PDB file of C-alpha atoms in Angstrom:
ATOM      1  CA  UNK N   1     -33.254-158.963 -78.075  1.00  0.00           C
ATOM      2  CA  UNK N   2     -35.804-156.304 -77.346  1.00  0.00           C
ATOM      3  CA  UNK N   3     -37.186-158.026 -74.367  1.00  0.00           C
ATOM      4  CA  UNK N   4     -33.777-158.500 -72.882  1.00  0.00           C
ATOM      5  CA  UNK N   5     -32.822-155.198 -73.205  1.00  0.00           C
ATOM      6  CA  UNK N   6     -35.948-153.936 -71.772  1.00  0.00           C
ATOM      7  CA  UNK N   7     -35.446-155.939 -68.784  1.00  0.00           C
ATOM      8  CA  UNK N   8     -31.820-155.016 -68.038  1.00  0.00           C
ATOM      9  CA  UNK N   9     -33.025-151.291 -68.299  1.00  0.00           C
ATOM     10  CA  UNK N  10     -35.731-152.124 -65.696  1.00  0.00           C
ATOM     11  CA  UNK N  11     -33.176-153.604 -63.563  1.00  0.00           C
ATOM     12  CA  UNK N  12     -30.778-150.767 -63.663  1.00  0.00           C
ATOM     13  CA  UNK N  13     -33.908-148.502 -62.865  1.00  0.00           C
ATOM     14  CA  UNK N  14     -34.705-150.514 -59.905  1.00  0.00           C
ATOM     15  CA  UNK N  15     -31.438-151.100 -58.625  1.00  0.00           C
ATOM     16  CA  UNK N  16     -30.800-147.307 -58.970  1.00  0.00           C
ATOM     17  CA  UNK N  17     -33.754-146.219 -57.345  1.00  0.00           C
ATOM     18  CA  UNK N  18     -33.000-148.657 -54.350  1.00  0.00           C
ATOM     19  CA  UNK N  19     -29.474-147.585 -54.098  1.00  0.00           C
ATOM     20  CA  UNK N  20     -30.783-143.961 -54.212  1.00  0.00           C
ATOM     21  CA  UNK N  21     -32.875-144.521 -50.967  1.00  0.00           C
ATOM     22  CA  UNK N  22     -30.243-145.809 -48.985  1.00  0.00           C
ATOM     23  CA  UNK N  23     -29.478-143.173 -45.917  1.00  0.00           C
ATOM     24  CA  UNK N  24     -26.590-140.845 -46.145  1.00  0.00           C
ATOM     25  CA  UNK N  25     -24.259-141.384 -43.160  1.00  0.00           C
ATOM     26  CA  UNK N  26     -21.816-138.981 -42.160  1.00  0.00           C
ATOM     27  CA  UNK N  27     -19.080-139.618 -39.322  1.00  0.00           C
ATOM     28  CA  UNK N  28     -18.801-136.727 -37.016  1.00  0.00           C
ATOM     29  CA  UNK N  29     -16.620-137.971 -34.455  1.00  0.00           C
ATOM     30  CA  UNK N  30     -15.179-141.033 -32.799  1.00  0.00           C
ATOM     31  CA  UNK N  31     -13.453-141.246 -29.336  1.00  0.00           C
ATOM     32  CA  UNK N  32     -11.785-144.226 -27.477  1.00  0.00           C
ATOM     33  CA  UNK N  33     -13.220-144.859 -24.003  1.00  0.00           C
ATOM     34  CA  UNK N  34     -10.198-145.099 -21.882  1.00  0.00           C
ATOM     35  CA  UNK N  35     -12.147-146.102 -18.900  1.00  0.00           C
ATOM     36  CA  UNK N  36     -13.614-149.224 -20.845  1.00  0.00           C
ATOM     37  CA  UNK N  37     -10.543-150.764 -23.019  1.00  0.00           C
ATOM     38  CA  UNK N  38     -11.476-151.976 -26.372  1.00  0.00           C
ATOM     39  CA  UNK N  39     -14.697-149.523 -26.625  1.00  0.00           C
ATOM     40  CA  UNK N  40     -15.287-146.091 -28.628  1.00  0.00           C
ATOM     41  CA  UNK N  41     -18.019-143.856 -28.912  1.00  0.00           C
ATOM     42  CA  UNK N  42     -18.950-143.187 -32.768  1.00  0.00           C
ATOM     43  CA  UNK N  43     -21.246-139.883 -33.470  1.00  0.00           C
ATOM     44  CA  UNK N  44     -22.930-139.801 -36.733  1.00  0.00           C
ATOM     45  CA  UNK N  45     -25.867-138.259 -38.601  1.00  0.00           C
ATOM     46  CA  UNK N  46     -28.176-140.164 -40.886  1.00  0.00           C
ATOM     47  CA  UNK N  47     -30.190-138.377 -43.552  1.00  0.00           C
ATOM     48  CA  UNK N  48     -33.093-140.207 -45.425  1.00  0.00           C
ATOM     49  CA  UNK N  49     -34.322-138.585 -48.807  1.00  0.00           C
ATOM     50  CA  UNK N  50     -38.081-138.413 -49.118  1.00  0.00           C
ATOM     51  CA  UNK N  51     -39.416-141.899 -48.968  1.00  0.00           C
ATOM     52  CA  UNK N  52     -35.822-143.199 -48.118  1.00  0.00           C
ATOM     53  CA  UNK N  53     -34.846-146.214 -45.926  1.00  0.00           C
ATOM     54  CA  UNK N  54     -32.266-148.484 -44.961  1.00  0.00           C
ATOM     55  CA  UNK N  55     -31.881-152.209 -45.353  1.00  0.00           C
ATOM     56  CA  UNK N  56     -32.425-154.416 -42.131  1.00  0.00           C
ATOM     57  CA  UNK N  57     -29.365-154.123 -40.142  1.00  0.00           C
ATOM     58  CA  UNK N  58     -28.020-154.359 -36.423  1.00  0.00           C
ATOM     59  CA  UNK N  59     -25.290-152.126 -34.736  1.00  0.00           C
ATOM     60  CA  UNK N  60     -23.813-154.613 -32.390  1.00  0.00           C
ATOM     61  CA  UNK N  61     -23.572-151.455 -30.230  1.00  0.00           C
ATOM     62  CA  UNK N  62     -25.733-149.265 -27.963  1.00  0.00           C
ATOM     63  CA  UNK N  63     -27.250-146.835 -30.250  1.00  0.00           C
ATOM     64  CA  UNK N  64     -28.935-143.522 -29.199  1.00  0.00           C
ATOM     65  CA  UNK N  65     -31.035-141.830 -31.844  1.00  0.00           C
ATOM     66  CA  UNK N  66     -31.907-138.384 -31.702  1.00  0.00           C
ATOM     67  CA  UNK N  67     -34.414-136.800 -34.427  1.00  0.00           C
ATOM     68  CA  UNK N  68     -33.084-133.736 -35.918  1.00  0.00           C
ATOM     69  CA  UNK N  69     -35.674-133.178 -38.440  1.00  0.00           C
ATOM     70  CA  UNK N  70     -38.465-134.676 -40.335  1.00  0.00           C
ATOM     71  CA  UNK N  71     -40.408-137.811 -39.585  1.00  0.00           C
ATOM     72  CA  UNK N  72     -38.303-141.231 -38.743  1.00  0.00           C
ATOM     73  CA  UNK N  73     -40.359-144.364 -38.422  1.00  0.00           C
ATOM     74  CA  UNK N  74     -38.169-147.044 -36.402  1.00  0.00           C
ATOM     75  CA  UNK N  75     -38.850-150.715 -35.282  1.00  0.00           C
ATOM     76  CA  UNK N  76     -36.685-153.525 -33.747  1.00  0.00           C
ATOM     77  CA  UNK N  77     -37.594-157.110 -33.914  1.00  0.00           C
ATOM     78  CA  UNK N  78     -39.989-157.823 -31.326  1.00  0.00           C
ATOM     79  CA  UNK N  79     -40.579-154.163 -30.654  1.00  0.00           C
ATOM     80  CA  UNK N  80     -43.488-151.777 -32.085  1.00  0.00           C
ATOM     81  CA  UNK N  81     -42.909-149.371 -34.856  1.00  0.00           C
ATOM     82  CA  UNK N  82     -42.755-145.860 -33.952  1.00  0.00           C
ATOM     83  CA  UNK N  83     -42.724-142.574 -35.772  1.00  0.00           C
ATOM     84  CA  UNK N  84     -40.645-139.789 -34.183  1.00  0.00           C
ATOM     85  CA  UNK N  85     -40.535-136.081 -34.547  1.00  0.00           C
ATOM     86  CA  UNK N  86     -37.789-133.869 -33.812  1.00  0.00           C
ATOM     87  CA  UNK N  87     -36.497-133.830 -30.371  1.00  0.00           C
ATOM     88  CA  UNK N  88     -37.690-137.568 -29.833  1.00  0.00           C
ATOM     89  CA  UNK N  89     -35.239-140.255 -29.259  1.00  0.00           C
ATOM     90  CA  UNK N  90     -34.948-144.088 -29.831  1.00  0.00           C
ATOM     91  CA  UNK N  91     -32.661-146.698 -28.696  1.00  0.00           C
ATOM     92  CA  UNK N  92     -31.356-149.848 -29.972  1.00  0.00           C
ATOM     93  CA  UNK N  93     -29.461-152.455 -27.836  1.00  0.00           C
ATOM     94  CA  UNK N  94     -26.453-154.541 -29.098  1.00  0.00           C
ATOM     95  CA  UNK N  95     -28.900-157.592 -29.783  1.00  0.00           C
ATOM     96  CA  UNK N  96     -31.392-155.480 -31.579  1.00  0.00           C
ATOM     97  CA  UNK N  97     -32.265-156.076 -35.375  1.00  0.00           C
ATOM     98  CA  UNK N  98     -33.337-152.960 -36.673  1.00  0.00           C
ATOM     99  CA  UNK N  99     -36.282-153.928 -39.203  1.00  0.00           C
ATOM    100  CA  UNK N 100     -37.754-150.321 -39.832  1.00  0.00           C
ATOM    101  CA  UNK N 101     -35.663-147.497 -40.427  1.00  0.00           C
ATOM    102  CA  UNK N 102     -37.292-145.056 -43.080  1.00  0.00           C
ATOM    103  CA  UNK N 103     -38.149-141.526 -43.637  1.00  0.00           C
ATOM    104  CA  UNK N 104     -41.993-141.392 -43.183  1.00  0.00           C
ATOM    105  CA  UNK N 105     -42.665-138.426 -45.454  1.00  0.00           C
ATOM    106  CA  UNK N 106     -42.510-138.719 -49.113  1.00  0.00           C
ATOM    107  CA  UNK N 107     -41.847-135.190 -49.853  1.00  0.00           C
ATOM    108  CA  UNK N 108     -39.522-134.030 -46.789  1.00  0.00           C
ATOM    109  CA  UNK N 109     -36.027-135.158 -45.917  1.00  0.00           C
ATOM    110  CA  UNK N 110     -35.135-136.805 -42.435  1.00  0.00           C
ATOM    111  CA  UNK N 111     -32.268-136.266 -40.395  1.00  0.00           C
ATOM    112  CA  UNK N 112     -31.096-137.800 -37.056  1.00  0.00           C
ATOM    113  CA  UNK N 113     -28.134-137.963 -34.685  1.00  0.00           C
ATOM    114  CA  UNK N 114     -26.852-141.066 -33.532  1.00  0.00           C
ATOM    115  CA  UNK N 115     -24.495-141.912 -30.879  1.00  0.00           C
ATOM    116  CA  UNK N 116     -23.062-145.625 -30.936  1.00  0.00           C
ATOM    117  CA  UNK N 117     -21.245-147.095 -28.124  1.00  0.00           C
ATOM    118  CA  UNK N 118     -19.411-149.878 -29.666  1.00  0.00           C
ATOM    119  CA  UNK N 119     -16.281-152.287 -29.980  1.00  0.00           C
ATOM    120  CA  UNK N 120     -13.208-150.217 -31.166  1.00  0.00           C
ATOM    121  CA  UNK N 121     -12.721-150.672 -34.994  1.00  0.00           C
ATOM    122  CA  UNK N 122     -15.995-152.670 -35.358  1.00  0.00           C
ATOM    123  CA  UNK N 123     -18.284-151.509 -38.205  1.00  0.00           C
ATOM    124  CA  UNK N 124     -21.152-148.978 -37.207  1.00  0.00           C
ATOM    125  CA  UNK N 125     -23.914-151.171 -39.440  1.00  0.00           C
ATOM    126  CA  UNK N 126     -23.863-154.921 -40.035  1.00  0.00           C
ATOM    127  CA  UNK N 127     -26.660-156.054 -42.713  1.00  0.00           C
ATOM    128  CA  UNK N 128     -28.957-158.711 -41.640  1.00  0.00           C
ATOM    129  CA  UNK N 129     -30.542-161.256 -44.463  1.00  0.00           C
TER     130      UNK N 129
END
């Protein structure tokens, strides 16, 4: 019984830690692109706690990233990992799989602005297994 209880507590702690590290996404604006029927722009901010990261994902969109604060590590499948500082940019295409999306610092938060050009109503992020 004690072993099962300890295992359950450890599982809960691990799950809580993993969930706490997921990025905070704040939608800022969405705008239909009248000149491109069925397309929209979504503007969001993404914040990572120190040491935080996102799961492997894709956007099925053109994603333009601008680092506002902190250090961001990014890499797409087939590309090199880069560490970006405030004022630097990153691009993801509609077919890219975002393998690395994390805060490079274990002591300071990281925040970036993202513009997504995507199909209207489509999710901004699609998990990849």
